[in-house]
mmCIF file of C-alpha atoms in Angstrom:
data_model
loop_
_atom_site.group_PDB
_atom_site.id
_atom_site.type_symbol
_atom_site.label_atom_id
_atom_site.label_comp_id
_atom_site.label_asym_id
_atom_site.label_seq_id
_atom_site.Cartn_x
_atom_site.Cartn_y
_atom_site.Cartn_z
ATOM 1 C CA MET A 171 93.107 137.428 142.854
ATOM 2 C CA ALA A 172 96.272 138.542 141.036
ATOM 3 C CA ASN A 173 96.199 141.748 138.998
ATOM 4 C CA LEU A 174 95.860 140.764 135.315
ATOM 5 C CA GLU A 175 95.592 144.271 133.828
ATOM 6 C CA CYS A 176 98.660 145.982 132.401
ATOM 7 C CA ARG A 177 99.854 147.953 129.383
ATOM 8 C CA MET A 178 101.992 146.113 126.843
ATOM 9 C CA TYR A 179 104.973 148.496 126.887
ATOM 10 C CA GLU A 180 107.149 150.041 129.574
ATOM 11 C CA ALA A 181 106.144 153.610 128.674
ATOM 12 C CA LYS A 182 102.784 154.542 130.174
ATOM 13 C CA PHE A 183 101.948 156.749 127.179
ATOM 14 C CA PRO A 184 102.944 156.595 123.497
ATOM 15 C CA ASP A 185 105.283 159.162 121.963
ATOM 16 C CA VAL A 186 104.044 161.956 119.713
ATOM 17 C CA ASP A 187 104.056 160.910 116.001
ATOM 18 C CA MET A 188 103.854 157.234 116.976
ATOM 19 C CA VAL A 189 101.151 155.193 115.206
ATOM 20 C CA VAL A 190 99.151 153.089 117.666
ATOM 21 C CA MET A 191 96.297 150.593 117.449
ATOM 22 C CA VAL A 192 92.998 151.881 118.798
ATOM 23 C CA GLN A 193 89.412 150.715 119.106
ATOM 24 C CA VAL A 194 86.578 153.196 118.624
ATOM 25 C CA LYS A 195 84.375 153.390 121.729
ATOM 26 C CA SER A 196 81.936 156.221 120.981
ATOM 27 C CA ILE A 197 81.252 159.066 118.541
ATOM 28 C CA GLY A 198 80.250 162.528 119.759
ATOM 29 C CA GLU A 199 79.342 165.764 117.999
ATOM 30 C CA MET A 200 82.911 166.847 117.257
ATOM 31 C CA TYR A 201 85.122 164.012 118.470
ATOM 32 C CA ALA A 202 85.358 160.242 118.386
ATOM 33 C CA TYR A 203 86.601 158.562 121.561
ATOM 34 C CA VAL A 204 88.874 155.524 121.379
ATOM 35 C CA ALA A 205 90.820 153.132 123.612
ATOM 36 C CA LEU A 206 94.551 152.670 123.014
ATOM 37 C CA LEU A 207 94.762 148.878 123.015
ATOM 38 C CA GLU A 208 98.510 148.659 123.591
ATOM 39 C CA TYR A 209 98.364 151.022 126.596
ATOM 40 C CA ASN A 210 95.784 149.266 128.769
ATOM 41 C CA ASP A 211 92.885 151.032 127.032
ATOM 42 C CA ILE A 212 93.718 154.606 128.081
ATOM 43 C CA GLU A 213 91.392 157.099 126.395
ATOM 44 C CA GLY A 214 92.164 158.887 123.172
ATOM 45 C CA MET A 215 90.258 161.468 121.124
ATOM 46 C CA ILE A 216 90.190 162.191 117.413
ATOM 47 C CA GLN A 217 88.718 165.389 116.026
ATOM 48 C CA PHE A 218 86.579 164.870 112.925
ATOM 49 C CA SER A 219 88.897 167.135 110.911
ATOM 50 C CA GLU A 220 91.676 164.563 111.525
ATOM 51 C CA LEU A 221 89.711 161.691 109.984
ATOM 52 C CA SER A 222 90.414 162.393 106.316
ATOM 53 C CA ARG A 223 92.254 164.760 103.977
ATOM 54 C CA LEU A 224 89.140 164.896 101.800
ATOM 55 C CA HIS A 225 85.846 166.650 102.468
ATOM 56 C CA ILE A 226 83.851 164.612 104.968
ATOM 57 C CA ARG A 227 80.307 163.869 103.852
ATOM 58 C CA SER A 228 79.518 161.076 106.283
ATOM 59 C CA ILE A 229 81.329 160.404 109.573
ATOM 60 C CA ASN A 230 79.998 156.847 109.636
ATOM 61 C CA SER A 231 81.802 156.053 106.386
ATOM 62 C CA LEU A 232 85.141 156.922 108.017
ATOM 63 C CA ILE A 233 84.805 155.674 111.565
ATOM 64 C CA LYS A 234 82.561 153.175 113.345
ATOM 65 C CA VAL A 235 82.134 152.100 116.958
ATOM 66 C CA GLY A 236 83.982 148.854 117.621
ATOM 67 C CA ARG A 237 86.374 149.189 114.700
ATOM 68 C CA MET A 238 90.100 148.695 115.317
ATOM 69 C CA GLU A 239 92.564 150.753 113.290
ATOM 70 C CA PRO A 240 95.948 152.510 113.491
ATOM 71 C CA MET A 241 96.047 156.212 114.352
ATOM 72 C CA MET A 242 98.879 158.718 114.788
ATOM 73 C CA VAL A 243 99.534 160.404 118.134
ATOM 74 C CA LEU A 244 99.359 164.200 117.896
ATOM 75 C CA GLN A 245 99.404 165.190 121.555
ATOM 76 C CA VAL A 246 99.717 163.472 124.935
ATOM 77 C CA ASP A 247 98.254 164.906 128.136
ATOM 78 C CA LYS A 248 99.792 162.783 130.893
ATOM 79 C CA GLN A 249 98.077 164.699 133.691
ATOM 80 C CA LYS A 250 94.557 164.234 132.319
ATOM 81 C CA GLY A 251 95.448 160.819 130.922
ATOM 82 C CA TYR A 252 94.290 161.109 127.331
ATOM 83 C CA VAL A 253 95.786 161.301 123.855
ATOM 84 C CA ASN A 254 94.852 163.339 120.767
ATOM 85 C CA LEU A 255 95.021 161.315 117.544
ATOM 86 C CA SER A 256 94.824 161.556 113.774
ATOM 87 C CA LYS A 257 93.725 159.106 111.111
ATOM 88 C CA ARG A 258 94.367 161.216 108.013
ATOM 89 C CA ARG A 259 98.122 161.520 108.685
ATOM 90 C CA VAL A 260 98.717 157.754 108.741
ATOM 91 C CA SER A 261 100.436 156.336 105.631
ATOM 92 C CA GLU A 262 100.001 152.850 104.173
ATOM 93 C CA GLU A 263 103.474 151.949 105.439
ATOM 94 C CA ASP A 264 102.575 153.204 108.938
ATOM 95 C CA ILE A 265 99.459 151.015 108.927
ATOM 96 C CA GLN A 266 101.351 147.829 108.188
ATOM 97 C CA ILE A 267 104.128 148.566 110.679
ATOM 98 C CA CYS A 268 101.544 149.270 113.383
ATOM 99 C CA LYS A 269 99.545 146.120 112.605
ATOM 100 C CA ASP A 270 102.652 143.923 112.669
ATOM 101 C CA ARG A 271 103.846 145.396 115.967
ATOM 102 C CA TYR A 272 100.401 145.158 117.557
ATOM 103 C CA ASN A 273 99.896 141.536 116.497
ATOM 104 C CA ASN A 274 103.281 140.571 117.955
ATOM 105 C CA SER A 275 102.642 142.544 121.148
ATOM 106 C CA LYS A 276 99.187 141.011 121.526
ATOM 107 C CA HIS A 277 100.723 137.554 121.206
ATOM 108 C CA VAL A 278 103.295 138.338 123.899
ATOM 109 C CA HIS A 279 100.586 139.840 126.114
ATOM 110 C CA SER A 280 98.429 136.736 125.784
ATOM 111 C CA ILE A 281 101.301 134.509 126.911
ATOM 112 C CA MET A 282 102.281 136.805 129.787
ATOM 113 C CA ARG A 283 98.690 137.103 130.986
ATOM 114 C CA ASN A 284 98.170 133.346 130.855
ATOM 115 C CA VAL A 285 101.295 132.747 132.961
ATOM 116 C CA ALA A 286 100.245 135.425 135.464
ATOM 117 C CA LYS A 287 96.773 133.895 135.741
ATOM 118 C CA THR A 288 97.837 130.263 136.142
ATOM 119 C CA MET A 289 100.695 131.069 138.532
ATOM 120 C CA GLU A 290 98.707 133.767 140.406
ATOM 121 C CA LEU A 291 101.296 136.448 139.687
ATOM 122 C CA ASP A 292 100.848 140.184 139.259
ATOM 123 C CA LEU A 293 100.919 140.837 135.495
ATOM 124 C CA GLU A 294 102.625 144.222 135.800
ATOM 125 C CA ASP A 295 105.299 142.741 138.068
ATOM 126 C CA LEU A 296 105.865 140.005 135.476
ATOM 127 C CA TYR A 297 106.295 142.670 132.790
ATOM 128 C CA ILE A 298 108.624 144.752 134.967
ATOM 129 C CA HIS A 299 111.037 141.883 135.585
ATOM 130 C CA VAL A 300 110.612 139.777 132.423
ATOM 131 C CA GLY A 301 108.605 141.344 129.583
ATOM 132 C CA TRP A 302 110.023 144.855 129.455
ATOM 133 C CA PRO A 303 113.678 143.835 129.954
ATOM 134 C CA LEU A 304 113.217 141.508 126.935
ATOM 135 C CA TYR A 305 111.743 144.412 124.949
ATOM 136 C CA ARG A 306 114.800 146.520 125.792
ATOM 137 C CA LYS A 307 117.314 143.791 124.962
ATOM 138 C CA TYR A 308 115.738 142.317 121.824
ATOM 139 C CA GLY A 309 113.786 145.259 120.421
ATOM 140 C CA HIS A 310 110.562 143.342 120.995
ATOM 141 C CA ALA A 311 109.743 140.576 123.480
ATOM 142 C CA TYR A 312 108.285 138.603 120.572
ATOM 143 C CA GLU A 313 111.810 138.204 119.158
ATOM 144 C CA ALA A 314 113.010 136.832 122.498
ATOM 145 C CA PHE A 315 110.042 134.448 122.671
ATOM 146 C CA GLU A 316 110.897 133.201 119.164
ATOM 147 C CA LEU A 317 114.412 132.374 120.352
ATOM 148 C CA ILE A 318 113.093 130.640 123.467
ATOM 149 C CA LYS A 319 110.640 128.612 121.372
ATOM 150 C CA ASP A 320 113.415 127.216 119.172
ATOM 151 C CA ASP A 321 116.191 127.010 121.787
ATOM 152 C CA PRO A 322 116.755 123.582 123.395
ATOM 153 C CA ASP A 323 118.124 125.498 126.394
ATOM 154 C CA PRO A 324 115.722 128.454 126.975
ATOM 155 C CA ASP A 325 117.334 129.077 130.369
ATOM 156 C CA SER A 326 120.222 130.722 128.507
ATOM 157 C CA ILE A 327 117.892 133.665 127.830
ATOM 158 C CA LEU A 328 115.677 133.709 130.907
ATOM 159 C CA ASN A 329 118.520 133.214 133.408
ATOM 160 C CA THR A 330 120.020 136.553 132.335
ATOM 161 C CA LEU A 331 116.992 138.316 133.865
ATOM 162 C CA THR A 332 117.307 139.379 137.492
ATOM 163 C CA ARG A 333 115.497 141.370 140.144
ATOM 164 C CA GLU A 334 116.557 143.050 143.361
ATOM 165 C CA VAL A 335 115.088 141.969 146.709
ATOM 166 C CA LYS A 336 115.679 143.388 150.170
ATOM 167 C CA GLU A 337 116.425 141.094 153.067
ATOM 168 C CA THR A 338 117.245 141.648 156.700
ATOM 169 C CA GLY A 339 120.506 140.052 157.775
ATOM 170 C CA PRO A 340 121.312 138.346 161.108
ATOM 171 C CA ASP A 341 122.583 141.690 162.424
ATOM 172 C CA GLY A 342 119.261 143.352 161.652
ATOM 173 C CA VAL A 343 120.693 145.379 158.773
ATOM 174 C CA GLU A 344 118.660 145.435 155.562
ATOM 175 C CA VAL A 345 120.638 144.381 152.472
ATOM 176 C CA THR A 346 119.785 144.285 148.780
ATOM 177 C CA LYS A 347 120.367 141.036 146.911
ATOM 178 C CA VAL A 348 120.192 140.300 143.184
ATOM 179 C CA VAL A 349 118.230 137.114 142.448
ATOM 180 C CA PRO A 350 116.797 135.489 139.291
ATOM 181 C CA ALA A 351 113.735 137.300 137.954
ATOM 182 C CA LEU A 352 111.753 134.048 137.982
ATOM 183 C CA THR A 353 111.846 131.060 140.273
ATOM 184 C CA GLU A 354 111.842 127.638 138.629
ATOM 185 C CA GLU A 355 108.073 127.042 138.611
ATOM 186 C CA PRO A 356 107.009 130.332 136.951
ATOM 187 C CA LYS A 357 109.951 130.051 134.548
ATOM 188 C CA ASP A 358 108.880 126.559 133.500
ATOM 189 C CA ALA A 359 105.311 127.815 133.050
ATOM 190 C CA LEU A 360 106.515 130.676 130.838
ATOM 191 C CA VAL A 361 108.619 128.366 128.652
ATOM 192 C CA LYS A 362 105.726 125.908 128.349
ATOM 193 C CA ASN A 363 103.354 128.693 127.264
ATOM 194 C CA ILE A 364 105.841 130.096 124.781
ATOM 195 C CA LYS A 365 106.484 126.723 123.159
ATOM 196 C CA GLY A 366 102.773 125.927 123.084
ATOM 197 C CA MET A 367 101.379 129.289 121.958
ATOM 198 C CA MET A 368 103.998 130.758 119.610
ATOM 199 C CA MET A 369 103.072 130.243 115.963
ATOM 200 C CA PRO A 370 105.681 129.213 113.356
ATOM 201 C CA ARG A 371 107.439 132.318 112.066
ATOM 202 C CA GLN A 372 106.592 133.401 108.518
ATOM 203 C CA PRO A 373 109.514 134.371 106.255
ATOM 204 C CA LEU A 374 109.974 138.065 105.505
ATOM 205 C CA LYS A 375 109.818 139.349 101.956
ATOM 206 C CA ILE A 376 112.576 141.848 101.157
ATOM 207 C CA ARG A 377 112.201 143.924 98.004
ATOM 208 C CA ALA A 378 114.141 146.573 96.108
ATOM 209 C CA ARG A 379 113.237 148.519 92.970
ATOM 210 C CA ILE A 380 115.688 149.662 90.314
ATOM 211 C CA GLU A 381 115.753 151.190 86.859
ATOM 212 C CA MET A 382 118.171 149.723 84.318
ATOM 213 C CA GLU A 383 118.962 150.763 80.747
ATOM 214 C CA CYS A 384 121.476 149.822 78.069
ATOM 215 C CA ILE A 385 121.308 151.593 74.700
ATOM 216 C CA GLN A 386 123.870 149.359 72.994
ATOM 217 C CA PHE A 387 122.803 147.419 69.884
ATOM 218 C CA ASP A 388 122.468 144.208 71.929
ATOM 219 C CA GLY A 389 121.383 146.038 75.116
ATOM 220 C CA VAL A 390 118.528 143.636 75.814
ATOM 221 C CA LEU A 391 120.981 140.739 76.030
ATOM 222 C CA HIS A 392 123.229 142.703 78.380
ATOM 223 C CA ILE A 393 120.249 143.486 80.620
ATOM 224 C CA LYS A 394 119.372 139.786 80.755
ATOM 225 C CA ASP A 395 122.965 138.966 81.691
ATOM 226 C CA ALA A 396 122.839 141.592 84.456
ATOM 227 C CA MET A 397 119.606 140.046 85.776
ATOM 228 C CA ARG A 398 121.282 136.638 85.885
ATOM 229 C CA LYS A 399 124.212 138.142 87.830
ATOM 230 C CA ALA A 400 121.755 139.612 90.338
ATOM 231 C CA GLU A 401 119.968 136.304 90.850
ATOM 232 C CA ALA A 402 123.300 134.490 91.172
ATOM 233 C CA ALA A 403 124.100 136.694 94.198
ATOM 234 C CA GLY A 404 121.396 134.840 96.135
ATOM 235 C CA ASN A 405 121.829 131.581 98.017
ATOM 236 C CA GLU A 406 119.750 128.712 99.353
ATOM 237 C CA VAL A 407 118.761 130.684 102.438
ATOM 238 C CA CYS A 408 118.055 133.938 100.562
ATOM 239 C CA PRO A 409 117.279 133.190 96.894
ATOM 240 C CA VAL A 410 117.040 136.303 94.712
ATOM 241 C CA LYS A 411 114.391 136.794 92.024
ATOM 242 C CA MET A 412 114.356 139.694 89.571
ATOM 243 C CA LYS A 413 111.330 140.716 87.494
ATOM 244 C CA LEU A 414 110.502 143.374 84.942
ATOM 245 C CA ILE A 415 107.687 145.765 85.917
ATOM 246 C CA ALA A 416 107.802 147.939 82.821
ATOM 247 C CA ALA A 417 111.033 148.978 81.141
ATOM 248 C CA PRO A 418 113.198 150.393 82.581
ATOM 249 C CA SER A 419 111.749 149.447 86.006
ATOM 250 C CA TYR A 420 112.617 146.144 87.742
ATOM 251 C CA VAL A 421 112.120 144.619 91.198
ATOM 252 C CA LEU A 422 114.411 142.291 93.139
ATOM 253 C CA THR A 423 112.953 140.134 95.911
ATOM 254 C CA THR A 424 114.045 137.512 98.416
ATOM 255 C CA LEU A 425 112.351 135.533 101.207
ATOM 256 C CA THR A 426 114.222 135.117 104.471
ATOM 257 C CA PHE A 427 113.815 134.671 108.217
ATOM 258 C CA ASP A 428 116.724 137.067 108.824
ATOM 259 C CA LYS A 429 115.920 140.671 107.869
ATOM 260 C CA GLU A 430 119.522 141.930 107.953
ATOM 261 C CA GLN A 431 120.772 138.999 105.886
ATOM 262 C CA GLY A 432 118.006 139.505 103.319
ATOM 263 C CA ILE A 433 118.820 143.201 102.922
ATOM 264 C CA SER A 434 122.533 142.401 102.637
ATOM 265 C CA VAL A 435 121.918 139.785 99.922
ATOM 266 C CA LEU A 436 119.762 142.157 97.877
ATOM 267 C CA ASN A 437 122.416 144.885 98.155
ATOM 268 C CA LYS A 438 124.999 142.405 96.840
ATOM 269 C CA ALA A 439 122.620 141.485 94.003
ATOM 270 C CA ILE A 440 122.224 145.158 93.082
ATOM 271 C CA THR A 441 126.013 145.624 93.139
ATOM 272 C CA ALA A 442 126.546 142.589 90.868
ATOM 273 C CA CYS A 443 123.815 143.816 88.517
ATOM 274 C CA THR A 444 125.318 147.327 88.441
ATOM 275 C CA GLU A 445 128.841 146.086 87.653
ATOM 276 C CA GLU A 446 127.579 143.910 84.797
ATOM 277 C CA ILE A 447 125.415 146.547 83.110
ATOM 278 C CA GLU A 448 128.015 149.324 83.534
ATOM 279 C CA HIS A 449 130.599 147.028 81.944
ATOM 280 C CA HIS A 450 128.461 147.291 78.799
ATOM 281 C CA LYS A 451 128.004 151.077 79.161
ATOM 282 C CA GLY A 452 124.544 150.726 80.634
ATOM 283 C CA LYS A 453 123.115 152.469 83.683
ATOM 284 C CA LEU A 454 121.409 151.275 86.872
ATOM 285 C CA THR A 455 119.597 153.539 89.358
ATOM 286 C CA VAL A 456 118.251 152.360 92.701
ATOM 287 C CA LYS A 457 114.726 153.771 93.054
ATOM 288 C CA GLU A 458 113.830 151.962 96.278
ATOM 289 C CA GLU A 459 116.395 150.551 98.705
ATOM 290 C CA PRO A 460 115.923 146.950 99.952
ATOM 291 C CA ARG A 461 113.238 146.836 102.660
ATOM 292 C CA VAL A 462 110.707 144.492 104.220
ATOM 293 C CA VAL A 463 107.425 144.604 102.321
ATOM 294 C CA SER A 464 103.959 143.526 103.382
ATOM 295 C CA GLU A 465 100.961 141.969 101.672
ATOM 296 C CA PRO A 466 99.451 145.408 100.858
ATOM 297 C CA ASP A 467 102.757 146.352 99.169
ATOM 298 C CA ASP A 468 102.515 143.213 97.020
ATOM 299 C CA ILE A 469 98.919 144.023 96.129
ATOM 300 C CA LEU A 470 99.888 147.552 95.060
ATOM 301 C CA LEU A 471 102.745 146.195 92.939
ATOM 302 C CA ALA A 472 100.464 143.586 91.337
ATOM 303 C CA LYS A 473 97.924 146.296 90.493
ATOM 304 C CA ARG A 474 100.650 148.438 88.980
ATOM 305 C CA MET A 475 101.944 145.564 86.839
ATOM 306 C CA ALA A 476 98.398 144.687 85.740
ATOM 307 C CA LYS A 477 97.820 148.319 84.748
ATOM 308 C CA VAL A 478 101.032 148.343 82.711
ATOM 309 C CA ASN A 479 100.100 145.065 80.998
ATOM 310 C CA GLN A 480 96.642 146.417 80.169
ATOM 311 C CA ALA A 481 98.176 149.572 78.695
ATOM 312 C CA ASN A 482 100.539 147.466 76.587
ATOM 313 C CA GLU A 483 97.636 145.355 75.319
ATOM 314 C CA GLU A 484 95.729 148.512 74.342
ATOM 315 C CA ILE A 485 98.776 149.780 72.453
ATOM 316 C CA GLU A 486 99.058 146.479 70.589
ATOM 317 C CA VAL A 487 95.374 146.648 69.628
ATOM 318 C CA ASP A 488 95.810 150.215 68.380
ATOM 319 C CA ASP A 489 98.837 149.176 66.308
ATOM 320 C CA ASP A 490 96.848 146.337 64.740
ATOM 321 C CA SER A 491 94.009 148.728 63.913
ATOM 322 C CA GLU A 492 96.406 151.169 62.264
ATOM 323 C CA GLU A 493 97.931 148.362 60.174
ATOM 324 C CA GLU A 494 94.461 147.240 59.046
ATOM 325 C CA GLU A 495 93.608 150.833 58.085
ATOM 326 C CA GLU A 496 96.830 151.092 56.066
ATOM 327 C CA ASP A 497 96.023 147.802 54.323
ATOM 328 C CA ARG A 498 92.564 149.080 53.389
ATOM 329 C CA GLU A 499 94.104 152.303 51.989
ATOM 330 C CA LEU A 500 96.517 150.296 49.862
ATOM 331 C CA ILE A 501 93.658 148.214 48.482
#
């Protein structure tokens, strides 16, 4: 039977300050014990004081056996083989980044494991010669698999991978030869699994936040013109939308499959918006540079906008009440 157990990444242990996905295995008197899912389930520990910044009344409300969640690495003991972790130091942004990376890595791992199983290959050997070189070259093997999925000639990517083998020549001298990392049959199996198991890529949402003001008599019209200039900077691939949160705060967004292109388009939109509003003696300040945002970010923004709208409605009601009171006084 081929070995089908292996960590997802080349490093045997995560780096300090890295946020990793864990699963809670047991809860003791002072520590909870977890398995680091991306590192072949090596053991990690989290002290109860690292669960929350607030006073802990009930451990069970903060951590439960079987639950999967991101935690930050505080210390790594490579000799003893365990990792100290923290939950309270993980930010909302860290959580989403960790979840996205883990989901992609899990997808890659599933494909690699399936190929190793069906072709009776050693999973770690497959990672050494295929998976981890793709991680190094493309940032994440998932990105390489996406290219292979859509490429009519996937060999253009896989044929760049090689391995060294030692052979004994006719003279009895051992020589080292460089050969393809995969022979034709395993390579075909990998391509087939990638094309069959990779899900369609979802577009990324890129967002930036600005503040814009114009105190001229017709400042509102100039702001609207600046918004139109920003949206005109978009294109069919990366359309730009600009919305008011609450004056003077605005957000610019675009959907794209290319992160760098999306960020570039939003930067151009901000530049066009800035030039237009400054032409009319207005001012634009970038409060949040263009970045990829997640569903939780959208939820937070929606809650913020709803809160602003509710506050505006309350102000309008108060104004109406004051006008009615004035009318009664006049009568």
